[in-house]
PDB file of C-alpha atoms and ligand atoms in Angstrom:
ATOM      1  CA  UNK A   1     -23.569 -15.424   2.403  1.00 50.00           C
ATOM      2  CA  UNK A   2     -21.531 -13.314   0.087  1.00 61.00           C
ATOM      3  CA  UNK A   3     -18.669 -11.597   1.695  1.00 76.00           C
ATOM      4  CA  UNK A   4     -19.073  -8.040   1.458  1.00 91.00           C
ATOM      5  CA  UNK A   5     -16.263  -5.653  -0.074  1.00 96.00           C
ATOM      6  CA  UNK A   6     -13.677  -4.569   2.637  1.00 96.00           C
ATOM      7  CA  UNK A   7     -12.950  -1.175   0.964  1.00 97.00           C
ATOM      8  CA  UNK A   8     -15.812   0.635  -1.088  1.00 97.00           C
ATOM      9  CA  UNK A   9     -14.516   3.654  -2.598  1.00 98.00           C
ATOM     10  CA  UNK A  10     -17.347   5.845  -4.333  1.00 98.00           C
ATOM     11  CA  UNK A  11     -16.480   8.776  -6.471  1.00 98.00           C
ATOM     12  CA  UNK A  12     -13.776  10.410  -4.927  1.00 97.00           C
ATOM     13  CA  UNK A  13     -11.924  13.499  -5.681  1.00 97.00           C
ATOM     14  CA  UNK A  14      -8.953  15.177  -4.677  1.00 97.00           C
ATOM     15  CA  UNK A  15      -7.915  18.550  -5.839  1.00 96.00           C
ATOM     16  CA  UNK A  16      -4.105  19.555  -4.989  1.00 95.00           C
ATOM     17  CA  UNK A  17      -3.677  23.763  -5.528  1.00 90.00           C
ATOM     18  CA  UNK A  18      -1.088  23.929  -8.223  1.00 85.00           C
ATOM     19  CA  UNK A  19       2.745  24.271  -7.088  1.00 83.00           C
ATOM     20  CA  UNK A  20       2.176  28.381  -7.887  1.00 84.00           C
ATOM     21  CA  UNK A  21      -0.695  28.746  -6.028  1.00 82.00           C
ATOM     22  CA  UNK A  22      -2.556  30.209  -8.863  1.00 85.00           C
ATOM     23  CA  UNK A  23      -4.468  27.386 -10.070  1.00 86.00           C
ATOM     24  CA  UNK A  24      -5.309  23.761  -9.127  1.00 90.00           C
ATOM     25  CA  UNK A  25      -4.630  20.280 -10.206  1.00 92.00           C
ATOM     26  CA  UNK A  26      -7.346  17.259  -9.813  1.00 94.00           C
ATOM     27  CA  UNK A  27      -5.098  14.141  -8.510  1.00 97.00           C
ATOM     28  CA  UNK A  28      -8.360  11.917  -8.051  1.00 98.00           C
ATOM     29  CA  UNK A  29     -10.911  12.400 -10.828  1.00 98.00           C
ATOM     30  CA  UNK A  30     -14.355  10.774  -9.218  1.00 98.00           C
ATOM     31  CA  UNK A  31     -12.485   7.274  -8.607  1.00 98.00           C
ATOM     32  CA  UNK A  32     -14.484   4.147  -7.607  1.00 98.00           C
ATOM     33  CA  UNK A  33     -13.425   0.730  -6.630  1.00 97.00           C
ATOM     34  CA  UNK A  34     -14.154  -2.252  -4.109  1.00 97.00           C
ATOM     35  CA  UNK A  35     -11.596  -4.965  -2.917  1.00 98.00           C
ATOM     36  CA  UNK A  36     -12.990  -7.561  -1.217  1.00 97.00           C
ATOM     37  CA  UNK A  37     -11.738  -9.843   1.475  1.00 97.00           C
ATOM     38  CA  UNK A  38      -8.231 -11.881   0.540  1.00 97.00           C
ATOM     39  CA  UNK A  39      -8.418 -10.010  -3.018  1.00 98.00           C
ATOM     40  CA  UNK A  40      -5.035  -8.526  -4.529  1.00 98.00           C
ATOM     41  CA  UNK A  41      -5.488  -5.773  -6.324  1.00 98.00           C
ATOM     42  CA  UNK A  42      -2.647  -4.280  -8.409  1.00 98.00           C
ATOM     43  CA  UNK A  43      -2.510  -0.484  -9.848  1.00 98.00           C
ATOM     44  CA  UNK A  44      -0.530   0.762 -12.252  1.00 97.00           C
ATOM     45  CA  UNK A  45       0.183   3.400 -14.391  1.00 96.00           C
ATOM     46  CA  UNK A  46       2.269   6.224 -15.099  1.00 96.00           C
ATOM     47  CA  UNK A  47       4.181   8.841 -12.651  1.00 95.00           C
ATOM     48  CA  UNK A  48       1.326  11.370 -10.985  1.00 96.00           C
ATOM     49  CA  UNK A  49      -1.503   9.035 -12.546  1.00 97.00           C
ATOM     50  CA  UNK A  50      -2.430   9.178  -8.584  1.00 98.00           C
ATOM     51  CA  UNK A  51      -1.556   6.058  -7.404  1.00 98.00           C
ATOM     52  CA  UNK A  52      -0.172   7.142  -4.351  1.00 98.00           C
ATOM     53  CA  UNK A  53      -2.977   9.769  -3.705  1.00 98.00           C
ATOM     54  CA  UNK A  54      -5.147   7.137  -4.258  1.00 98.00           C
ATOM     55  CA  UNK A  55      -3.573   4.611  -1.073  1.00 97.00           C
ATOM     56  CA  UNK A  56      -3.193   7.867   1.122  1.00 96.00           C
ATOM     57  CA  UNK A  57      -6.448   8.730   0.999  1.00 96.00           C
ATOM     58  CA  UNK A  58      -7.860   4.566   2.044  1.00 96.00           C
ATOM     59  CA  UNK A  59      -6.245   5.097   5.046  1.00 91.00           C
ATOM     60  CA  UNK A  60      -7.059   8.783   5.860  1.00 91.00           C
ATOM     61  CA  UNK A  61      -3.158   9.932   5.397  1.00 92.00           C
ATOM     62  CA  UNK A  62      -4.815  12.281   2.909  1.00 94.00           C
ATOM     63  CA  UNK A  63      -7.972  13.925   2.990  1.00 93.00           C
ATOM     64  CA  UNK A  64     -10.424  13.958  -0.125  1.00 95.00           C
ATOM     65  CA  UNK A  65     -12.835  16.459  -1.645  1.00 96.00           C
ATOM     66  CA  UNK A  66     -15.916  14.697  -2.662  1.00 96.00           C
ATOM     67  CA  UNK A  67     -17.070  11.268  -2.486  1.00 97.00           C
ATOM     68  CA  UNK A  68     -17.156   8.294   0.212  1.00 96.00           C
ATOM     69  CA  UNK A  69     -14.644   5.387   0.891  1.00 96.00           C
ATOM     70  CA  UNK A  70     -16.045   3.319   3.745  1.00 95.00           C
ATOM     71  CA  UNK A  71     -13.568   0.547   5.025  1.00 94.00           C
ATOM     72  CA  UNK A  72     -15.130  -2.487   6.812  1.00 92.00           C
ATOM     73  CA  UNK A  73     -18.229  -0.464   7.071  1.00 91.00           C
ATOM     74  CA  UNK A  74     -16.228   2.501   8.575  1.00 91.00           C
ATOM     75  CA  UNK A  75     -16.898   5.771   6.421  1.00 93.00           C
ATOM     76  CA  UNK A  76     -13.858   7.989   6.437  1.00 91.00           C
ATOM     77  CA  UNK A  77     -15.267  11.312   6.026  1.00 85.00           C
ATOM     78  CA  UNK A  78     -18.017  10.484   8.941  1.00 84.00           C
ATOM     79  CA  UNK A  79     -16.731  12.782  11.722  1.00 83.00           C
ATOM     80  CA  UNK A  80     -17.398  10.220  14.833  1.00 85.00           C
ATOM     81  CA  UNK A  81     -14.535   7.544  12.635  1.00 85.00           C
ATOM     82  CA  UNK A  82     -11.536   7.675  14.934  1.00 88.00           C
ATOM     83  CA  UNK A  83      -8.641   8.004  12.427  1.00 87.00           C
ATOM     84  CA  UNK A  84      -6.342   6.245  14.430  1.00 86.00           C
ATOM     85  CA  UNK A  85      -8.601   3.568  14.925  1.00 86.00           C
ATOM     86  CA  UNK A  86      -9.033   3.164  11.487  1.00 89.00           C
ATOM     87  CA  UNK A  87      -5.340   3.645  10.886  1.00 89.00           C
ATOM     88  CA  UNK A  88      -4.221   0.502  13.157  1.00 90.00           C
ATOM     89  CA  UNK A  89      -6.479  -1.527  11.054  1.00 93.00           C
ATOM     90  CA  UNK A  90      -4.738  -0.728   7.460  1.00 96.00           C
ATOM     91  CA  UNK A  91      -0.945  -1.652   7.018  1.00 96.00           C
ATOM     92  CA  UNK A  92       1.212   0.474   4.729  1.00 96.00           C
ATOM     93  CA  UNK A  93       4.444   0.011   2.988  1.00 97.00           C
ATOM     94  CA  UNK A  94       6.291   2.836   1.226  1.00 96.00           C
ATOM     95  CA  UNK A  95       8.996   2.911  -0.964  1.00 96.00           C
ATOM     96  CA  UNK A  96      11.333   4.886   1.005  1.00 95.00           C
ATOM     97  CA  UNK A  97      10.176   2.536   4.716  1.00 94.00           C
ATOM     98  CA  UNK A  98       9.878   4.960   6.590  1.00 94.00           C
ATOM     99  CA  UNK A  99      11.297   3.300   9.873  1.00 97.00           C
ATOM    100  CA  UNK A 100      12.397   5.174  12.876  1.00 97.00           C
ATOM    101  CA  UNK A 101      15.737   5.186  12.684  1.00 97.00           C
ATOM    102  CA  UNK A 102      16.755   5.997  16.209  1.00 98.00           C
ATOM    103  CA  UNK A 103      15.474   2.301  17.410  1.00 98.00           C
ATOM    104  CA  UNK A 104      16.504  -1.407  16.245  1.00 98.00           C
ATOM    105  CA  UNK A 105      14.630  -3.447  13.927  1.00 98.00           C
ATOM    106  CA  UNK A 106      12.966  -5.199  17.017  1.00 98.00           C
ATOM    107  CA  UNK A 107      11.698  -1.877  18.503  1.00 98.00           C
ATOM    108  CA  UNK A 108      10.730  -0.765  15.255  1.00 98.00           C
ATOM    109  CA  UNK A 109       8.420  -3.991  15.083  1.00 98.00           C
ATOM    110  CA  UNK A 110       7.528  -3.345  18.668  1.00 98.00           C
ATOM    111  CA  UNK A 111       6.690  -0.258  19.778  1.00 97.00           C
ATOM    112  CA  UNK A 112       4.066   0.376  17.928  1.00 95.00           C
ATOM    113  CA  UNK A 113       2.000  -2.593  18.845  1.00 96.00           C
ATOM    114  CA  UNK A 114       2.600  -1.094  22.816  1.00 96.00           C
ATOM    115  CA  UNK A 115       1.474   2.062  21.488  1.00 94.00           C
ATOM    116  CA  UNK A 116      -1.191   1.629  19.061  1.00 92.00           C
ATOM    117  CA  UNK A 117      -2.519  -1.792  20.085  1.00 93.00           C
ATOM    118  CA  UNK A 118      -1.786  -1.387  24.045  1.00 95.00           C
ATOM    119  CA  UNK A 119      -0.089  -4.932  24.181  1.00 96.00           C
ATOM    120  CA  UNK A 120       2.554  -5.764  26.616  1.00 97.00           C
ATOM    121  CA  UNK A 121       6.154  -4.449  26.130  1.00 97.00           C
ATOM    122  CA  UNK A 122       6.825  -8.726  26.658  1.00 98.00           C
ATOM    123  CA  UNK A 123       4.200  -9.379  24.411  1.00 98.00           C
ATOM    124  CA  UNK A 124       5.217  -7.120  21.590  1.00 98.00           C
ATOM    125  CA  UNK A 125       8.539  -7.888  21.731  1.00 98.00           C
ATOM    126  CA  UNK A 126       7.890 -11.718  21.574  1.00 98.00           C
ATOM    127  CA  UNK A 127       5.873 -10.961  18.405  1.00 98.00           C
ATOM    128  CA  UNK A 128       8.092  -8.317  16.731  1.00 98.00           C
ATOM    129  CA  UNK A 129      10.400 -11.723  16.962  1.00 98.00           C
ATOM    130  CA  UNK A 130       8.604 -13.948  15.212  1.00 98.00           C
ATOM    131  CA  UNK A 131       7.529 -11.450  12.535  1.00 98.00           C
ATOM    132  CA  UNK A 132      11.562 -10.369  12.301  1.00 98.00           C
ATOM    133  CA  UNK A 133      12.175 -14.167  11.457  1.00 97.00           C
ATOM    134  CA  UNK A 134       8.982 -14.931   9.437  1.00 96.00           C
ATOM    135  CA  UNK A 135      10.331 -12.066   6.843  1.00 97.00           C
ATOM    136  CA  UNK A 136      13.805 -13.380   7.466  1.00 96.00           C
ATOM    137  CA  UNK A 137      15.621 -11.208   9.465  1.00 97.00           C
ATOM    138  CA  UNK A 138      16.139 -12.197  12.702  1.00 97.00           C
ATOM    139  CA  UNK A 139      19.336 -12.037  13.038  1.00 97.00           C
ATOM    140  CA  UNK A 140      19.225  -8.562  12.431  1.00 98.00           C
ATOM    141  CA  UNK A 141      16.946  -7.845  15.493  1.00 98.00           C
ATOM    142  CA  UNK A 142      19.078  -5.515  16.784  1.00 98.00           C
ATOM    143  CA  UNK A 143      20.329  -3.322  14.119  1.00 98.00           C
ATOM    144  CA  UNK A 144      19.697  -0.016  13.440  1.00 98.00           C
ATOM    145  CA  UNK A 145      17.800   0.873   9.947  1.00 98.00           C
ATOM    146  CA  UNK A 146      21.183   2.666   8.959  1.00 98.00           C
ATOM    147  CA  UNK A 147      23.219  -0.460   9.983  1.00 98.00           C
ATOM    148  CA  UNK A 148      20.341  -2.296   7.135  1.00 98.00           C
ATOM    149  CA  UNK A 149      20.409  -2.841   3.540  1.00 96.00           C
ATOM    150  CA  UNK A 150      17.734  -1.647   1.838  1.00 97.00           C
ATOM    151  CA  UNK A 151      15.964  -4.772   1.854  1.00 97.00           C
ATOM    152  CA  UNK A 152      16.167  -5.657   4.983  1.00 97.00           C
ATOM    153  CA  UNK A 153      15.003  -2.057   5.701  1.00 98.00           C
ATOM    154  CA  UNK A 154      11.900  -2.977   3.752  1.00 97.00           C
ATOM    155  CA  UNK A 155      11.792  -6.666   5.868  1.00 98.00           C
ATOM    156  CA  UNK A 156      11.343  -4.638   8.555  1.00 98.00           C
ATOM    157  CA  UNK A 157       9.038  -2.134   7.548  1.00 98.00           C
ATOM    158  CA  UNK A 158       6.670  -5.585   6.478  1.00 98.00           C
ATOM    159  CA  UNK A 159       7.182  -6.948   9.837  1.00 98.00           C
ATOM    160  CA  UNK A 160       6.111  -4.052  11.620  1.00 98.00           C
ATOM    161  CA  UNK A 161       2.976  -3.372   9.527  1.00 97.00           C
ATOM    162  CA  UNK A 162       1.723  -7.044   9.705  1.00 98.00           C
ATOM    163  CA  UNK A 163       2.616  -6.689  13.404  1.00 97.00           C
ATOM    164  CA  UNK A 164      -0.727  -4.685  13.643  1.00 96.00           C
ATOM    165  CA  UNK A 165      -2.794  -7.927  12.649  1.00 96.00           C
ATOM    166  CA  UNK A 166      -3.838  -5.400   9.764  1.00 97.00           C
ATOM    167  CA  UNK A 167      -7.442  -5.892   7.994  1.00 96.00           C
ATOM    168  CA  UNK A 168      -5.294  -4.695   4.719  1.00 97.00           C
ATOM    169  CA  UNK A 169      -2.131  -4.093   3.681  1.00 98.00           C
ATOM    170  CA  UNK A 170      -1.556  -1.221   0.869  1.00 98.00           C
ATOM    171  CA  UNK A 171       1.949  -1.392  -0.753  1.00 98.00           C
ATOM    172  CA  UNK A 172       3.260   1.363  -2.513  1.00 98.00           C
ATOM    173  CA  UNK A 173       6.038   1.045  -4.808  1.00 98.00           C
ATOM    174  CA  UNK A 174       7.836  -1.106  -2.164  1.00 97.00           C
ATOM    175  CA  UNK A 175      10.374  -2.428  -4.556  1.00 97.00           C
ATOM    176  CA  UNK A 176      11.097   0.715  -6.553  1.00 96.00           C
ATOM    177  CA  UNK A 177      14.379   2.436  -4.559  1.00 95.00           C
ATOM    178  CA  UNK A 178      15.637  -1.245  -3.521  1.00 95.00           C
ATOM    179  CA  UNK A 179      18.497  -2.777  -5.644  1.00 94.00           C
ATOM    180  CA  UNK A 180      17.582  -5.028  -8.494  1.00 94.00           C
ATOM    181  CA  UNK A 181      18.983  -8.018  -6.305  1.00 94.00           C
ATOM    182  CA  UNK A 182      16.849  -7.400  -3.319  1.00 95.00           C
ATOM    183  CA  UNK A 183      13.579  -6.825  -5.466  1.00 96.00           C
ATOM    184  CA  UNK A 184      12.773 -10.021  -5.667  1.00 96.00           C
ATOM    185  CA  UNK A 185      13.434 -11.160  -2.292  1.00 96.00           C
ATOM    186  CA  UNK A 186      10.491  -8.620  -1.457  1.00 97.00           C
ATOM    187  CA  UNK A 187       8.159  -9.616  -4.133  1.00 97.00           C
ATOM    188  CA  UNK A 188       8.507 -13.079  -3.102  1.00 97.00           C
ATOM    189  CA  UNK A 189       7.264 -11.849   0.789  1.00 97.00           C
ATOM    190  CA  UNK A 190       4.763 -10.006  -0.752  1.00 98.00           C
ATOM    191  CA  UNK A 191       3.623 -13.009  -2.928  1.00 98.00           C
ATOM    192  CA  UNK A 192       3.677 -14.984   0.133  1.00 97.00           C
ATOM    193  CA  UNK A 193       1.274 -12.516   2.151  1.00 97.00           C
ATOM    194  CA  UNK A 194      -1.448 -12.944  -0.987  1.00 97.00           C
ATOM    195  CA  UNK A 195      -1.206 -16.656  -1.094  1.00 97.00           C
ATOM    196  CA  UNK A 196      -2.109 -16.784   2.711  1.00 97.00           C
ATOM    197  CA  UNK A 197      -4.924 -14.605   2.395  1.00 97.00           C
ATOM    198  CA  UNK A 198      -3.709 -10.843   3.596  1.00 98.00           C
ATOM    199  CA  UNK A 199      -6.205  -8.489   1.315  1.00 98.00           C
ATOM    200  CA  UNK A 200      -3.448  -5.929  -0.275  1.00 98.00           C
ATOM    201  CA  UNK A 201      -3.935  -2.883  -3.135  1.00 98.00           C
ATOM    202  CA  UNK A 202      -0.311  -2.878  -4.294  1.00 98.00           C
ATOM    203  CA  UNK A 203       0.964   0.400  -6.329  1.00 98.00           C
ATOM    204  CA  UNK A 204       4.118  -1.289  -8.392  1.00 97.00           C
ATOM    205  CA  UNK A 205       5.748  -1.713 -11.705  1.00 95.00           C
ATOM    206  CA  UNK A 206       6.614  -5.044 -11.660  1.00 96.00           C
ATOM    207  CA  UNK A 207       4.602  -6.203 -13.912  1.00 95.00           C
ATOM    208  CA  UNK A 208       5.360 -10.139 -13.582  1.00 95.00           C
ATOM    209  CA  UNK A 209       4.577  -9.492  -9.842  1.00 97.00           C
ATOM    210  CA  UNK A 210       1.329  -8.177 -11.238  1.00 97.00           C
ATOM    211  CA  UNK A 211       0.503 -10.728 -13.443  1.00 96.00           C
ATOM    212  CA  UNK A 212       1.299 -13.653 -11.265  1.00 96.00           C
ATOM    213  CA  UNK A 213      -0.199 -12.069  -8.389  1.00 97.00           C
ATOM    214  CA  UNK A 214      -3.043  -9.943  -8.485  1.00 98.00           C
ATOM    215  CA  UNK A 215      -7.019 -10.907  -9.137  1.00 98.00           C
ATOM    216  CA  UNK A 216      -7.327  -7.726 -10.409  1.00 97.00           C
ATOM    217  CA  UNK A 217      -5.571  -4.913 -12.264  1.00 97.00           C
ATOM    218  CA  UNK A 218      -6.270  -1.282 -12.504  1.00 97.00           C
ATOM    219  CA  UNK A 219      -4.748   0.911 -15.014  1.00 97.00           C
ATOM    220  CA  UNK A 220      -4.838   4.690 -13.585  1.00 98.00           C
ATOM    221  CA  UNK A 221      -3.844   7.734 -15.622  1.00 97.00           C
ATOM    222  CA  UNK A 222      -4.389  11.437 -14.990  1.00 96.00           C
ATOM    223  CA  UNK A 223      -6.379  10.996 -11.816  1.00 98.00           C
ATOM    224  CA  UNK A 224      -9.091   8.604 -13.383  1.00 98.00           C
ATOM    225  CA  UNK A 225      -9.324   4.518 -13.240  1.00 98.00           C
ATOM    226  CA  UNK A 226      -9.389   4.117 -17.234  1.00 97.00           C
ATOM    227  CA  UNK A 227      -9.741   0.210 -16.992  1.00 96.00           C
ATOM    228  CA  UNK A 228      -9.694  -2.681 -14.606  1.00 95.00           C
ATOM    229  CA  UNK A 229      -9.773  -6.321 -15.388  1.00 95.00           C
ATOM    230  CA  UNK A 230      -7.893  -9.544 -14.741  1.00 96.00           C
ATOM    231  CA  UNK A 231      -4.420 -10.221 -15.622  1.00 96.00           C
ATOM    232  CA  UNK A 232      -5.153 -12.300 -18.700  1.00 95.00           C
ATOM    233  CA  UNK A 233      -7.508  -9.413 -19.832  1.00 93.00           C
ATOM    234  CA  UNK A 234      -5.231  -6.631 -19.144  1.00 93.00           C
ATOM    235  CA  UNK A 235      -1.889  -7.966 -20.614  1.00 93.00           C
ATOM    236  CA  UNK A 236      -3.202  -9.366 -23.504  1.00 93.00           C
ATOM    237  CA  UNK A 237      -6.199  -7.701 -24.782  1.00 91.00           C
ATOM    238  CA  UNK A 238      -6.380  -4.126 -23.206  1.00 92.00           C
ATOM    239  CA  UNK A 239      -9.165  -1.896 -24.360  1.00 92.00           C
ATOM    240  CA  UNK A 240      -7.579   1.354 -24.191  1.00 94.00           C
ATOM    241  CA  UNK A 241      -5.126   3.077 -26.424  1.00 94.00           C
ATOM    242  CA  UNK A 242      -3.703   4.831 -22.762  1.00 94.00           C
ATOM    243  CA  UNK A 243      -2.986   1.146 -21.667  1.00 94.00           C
ATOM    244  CA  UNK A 244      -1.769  -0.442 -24.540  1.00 94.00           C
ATOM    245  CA  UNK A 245       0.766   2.943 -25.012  1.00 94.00           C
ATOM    246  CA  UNK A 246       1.622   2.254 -20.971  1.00 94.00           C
ATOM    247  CA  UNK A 247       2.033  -1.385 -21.476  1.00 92.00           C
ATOM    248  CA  UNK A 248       4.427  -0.973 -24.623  1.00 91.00           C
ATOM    249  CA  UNK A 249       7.057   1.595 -22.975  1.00 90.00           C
ATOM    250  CA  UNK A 250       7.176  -0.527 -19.653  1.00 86.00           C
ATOM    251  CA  UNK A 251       6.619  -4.090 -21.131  1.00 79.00           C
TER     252      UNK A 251
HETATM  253  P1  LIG B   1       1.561   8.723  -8.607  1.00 86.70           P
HETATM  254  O1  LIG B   1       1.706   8.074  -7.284  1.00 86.70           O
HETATM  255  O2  LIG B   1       0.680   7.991  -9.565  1.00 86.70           O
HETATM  256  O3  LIG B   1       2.888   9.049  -9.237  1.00 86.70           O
HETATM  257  P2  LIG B   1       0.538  10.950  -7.061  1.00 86.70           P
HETATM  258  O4  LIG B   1      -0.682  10.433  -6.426  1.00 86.70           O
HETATM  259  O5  LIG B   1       1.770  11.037  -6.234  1.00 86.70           O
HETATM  260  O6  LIG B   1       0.834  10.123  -8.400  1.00 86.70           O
HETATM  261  O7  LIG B   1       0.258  12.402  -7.629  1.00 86.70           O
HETATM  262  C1  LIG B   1      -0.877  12.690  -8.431  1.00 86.70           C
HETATM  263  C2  LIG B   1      -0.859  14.162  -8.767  1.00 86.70           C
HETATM  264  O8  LIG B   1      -1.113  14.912  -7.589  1.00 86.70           O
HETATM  265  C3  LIG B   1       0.467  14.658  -9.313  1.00 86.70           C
HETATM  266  O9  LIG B   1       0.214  15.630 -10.302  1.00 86.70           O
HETATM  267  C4  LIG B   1       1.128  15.255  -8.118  1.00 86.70           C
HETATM  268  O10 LIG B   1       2.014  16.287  -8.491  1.00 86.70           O
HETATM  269  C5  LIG B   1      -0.049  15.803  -7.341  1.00 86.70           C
HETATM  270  N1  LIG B   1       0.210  15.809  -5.900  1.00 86.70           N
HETATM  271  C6  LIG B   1       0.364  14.716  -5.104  1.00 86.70           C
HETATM  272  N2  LIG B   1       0.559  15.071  -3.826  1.00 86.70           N
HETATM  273  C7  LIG B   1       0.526  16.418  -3.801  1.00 86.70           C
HETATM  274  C8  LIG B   1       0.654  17.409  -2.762  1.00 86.70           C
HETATM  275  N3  LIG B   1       0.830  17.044  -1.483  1.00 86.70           N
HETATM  276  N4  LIG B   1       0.562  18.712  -3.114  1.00 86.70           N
HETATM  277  C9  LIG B   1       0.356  19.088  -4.386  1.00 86.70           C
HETATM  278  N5  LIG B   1       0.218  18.218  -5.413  1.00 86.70           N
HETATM  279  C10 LIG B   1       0.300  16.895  -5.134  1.00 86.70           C
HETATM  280 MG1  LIG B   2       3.372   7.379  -6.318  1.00 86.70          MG
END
């Protein structure tokens, strides 16, 4: 049996209304891609290519105009899909981690697996423990995100994503406000997650990350997937003039 795709996205587009109101800008441009099970797929491209747009709307953070995406055989748009359902199943990492900063790193791993995933307060925090020293922090269980470097912020913000048992993990720009000298530290997490199977579409601009990593690359720009392919095929033959010009200012 041939594993179906996990995420089918068919033609979707998003219109934003421009910022003065008058007029209106398309972020998604009829966009359509698969990822199937234990596949990394990296996008790239340049600032407000929508990349981000593009990860918000898999896991229903942002709506979409036209179109389908159907995870695990879940459409979105269908109005019996519980959201929040879907949401538990789809991990998300953002550049700026987003962690509650009233609570500790363990609580932040915790919590939501009492809340979202109804497991024991015992339970969770006996898993938010593990994960904490699986990404490497555990002796930071009980700080506070502002007592954190950025990295470790980001740790965390791994750890309490994968503490969902997520389906897929979506990454975007995880690396990109960290210092140069905890970048790799991340990457290296990241590459870990791929090698052991985790199915992940990872926004970034590392490109070595990319190369190494992913099965297959997608080069967005102005709204629309201009051309996919694997790393060998992308660096060193791309088709389009829009890639190769991306390619030579960030190579
Ligand atoms: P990227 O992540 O590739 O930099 P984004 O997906 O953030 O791009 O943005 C794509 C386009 O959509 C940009 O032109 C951006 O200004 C616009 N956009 C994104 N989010 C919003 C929003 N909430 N309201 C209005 N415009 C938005
Ligand atoms: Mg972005």
């Amino acid at each position: 049996m041939t594993a179906q795709p996990i995420v089918v996205v068919d033609r979707i587009s998003k219109t934003f209304p421009s910022a003065d109101g008058r007029g209106s800008h398309r972020a998604l441009d009829e966009v359509s891609l698969t990822i199937d099970p234990g596949e990394v797929l990296v996008i790239i491209g340049p600032s407000g290519s929508g990349k981000s747009t593009l990860l918000r709307t898999l896991n229903a953070l942002e709506s979409f105009d036209t179109g389908t995406i159907t995870i695990d055989g879940v459409a979105l748009a269908d109005r019996n899909t519980n959201l929040n359902h879907l949401r538990a199943e789809i991990g998300m990492v953002f550049q700026h981690f987003n962690l509650f900063q009233h609570k500790t790193a363990l609580e932040n791993v915790a919590l939501p697996q009492v809340v979202v995933r109804k497991r024991s307060r015992a339970g969770a925090l006996e898993r938010a423990r593990k994960l904490l020293d699986s990404v490497g922090i555990a002796d930071r269980a009980n700080h506070y995100p502002s007592q954190l470097s950025g990295g470790q912020q980001q740790r965390v913000a791994i750890a309490r994503a994968l503490a969902m048992d997520p389906k897929i993990m979506l990454f975007d720009e995880a690396t990109s406000a960290l210092d140069p000298e905890m970048v790799g530290g991340i990457l290296d997490l990241m590459r870990k997650l791929a090698q052991g199977g985790m199915t992940m579409a990872v926004v970034t601009h590392e490109m070595g990350f990319a190369r190494e990593v992913a099965d297959r690359i997608i080069f967005m720009d102005q709204g629309r997937i201009v051309e996919q392919g694997t790393p060998e095929a992308f660096f060193s033959a791309p088709a389009h003039e829009r890639t190769r010009a991306f390619l030579d200012q960030i190579l």
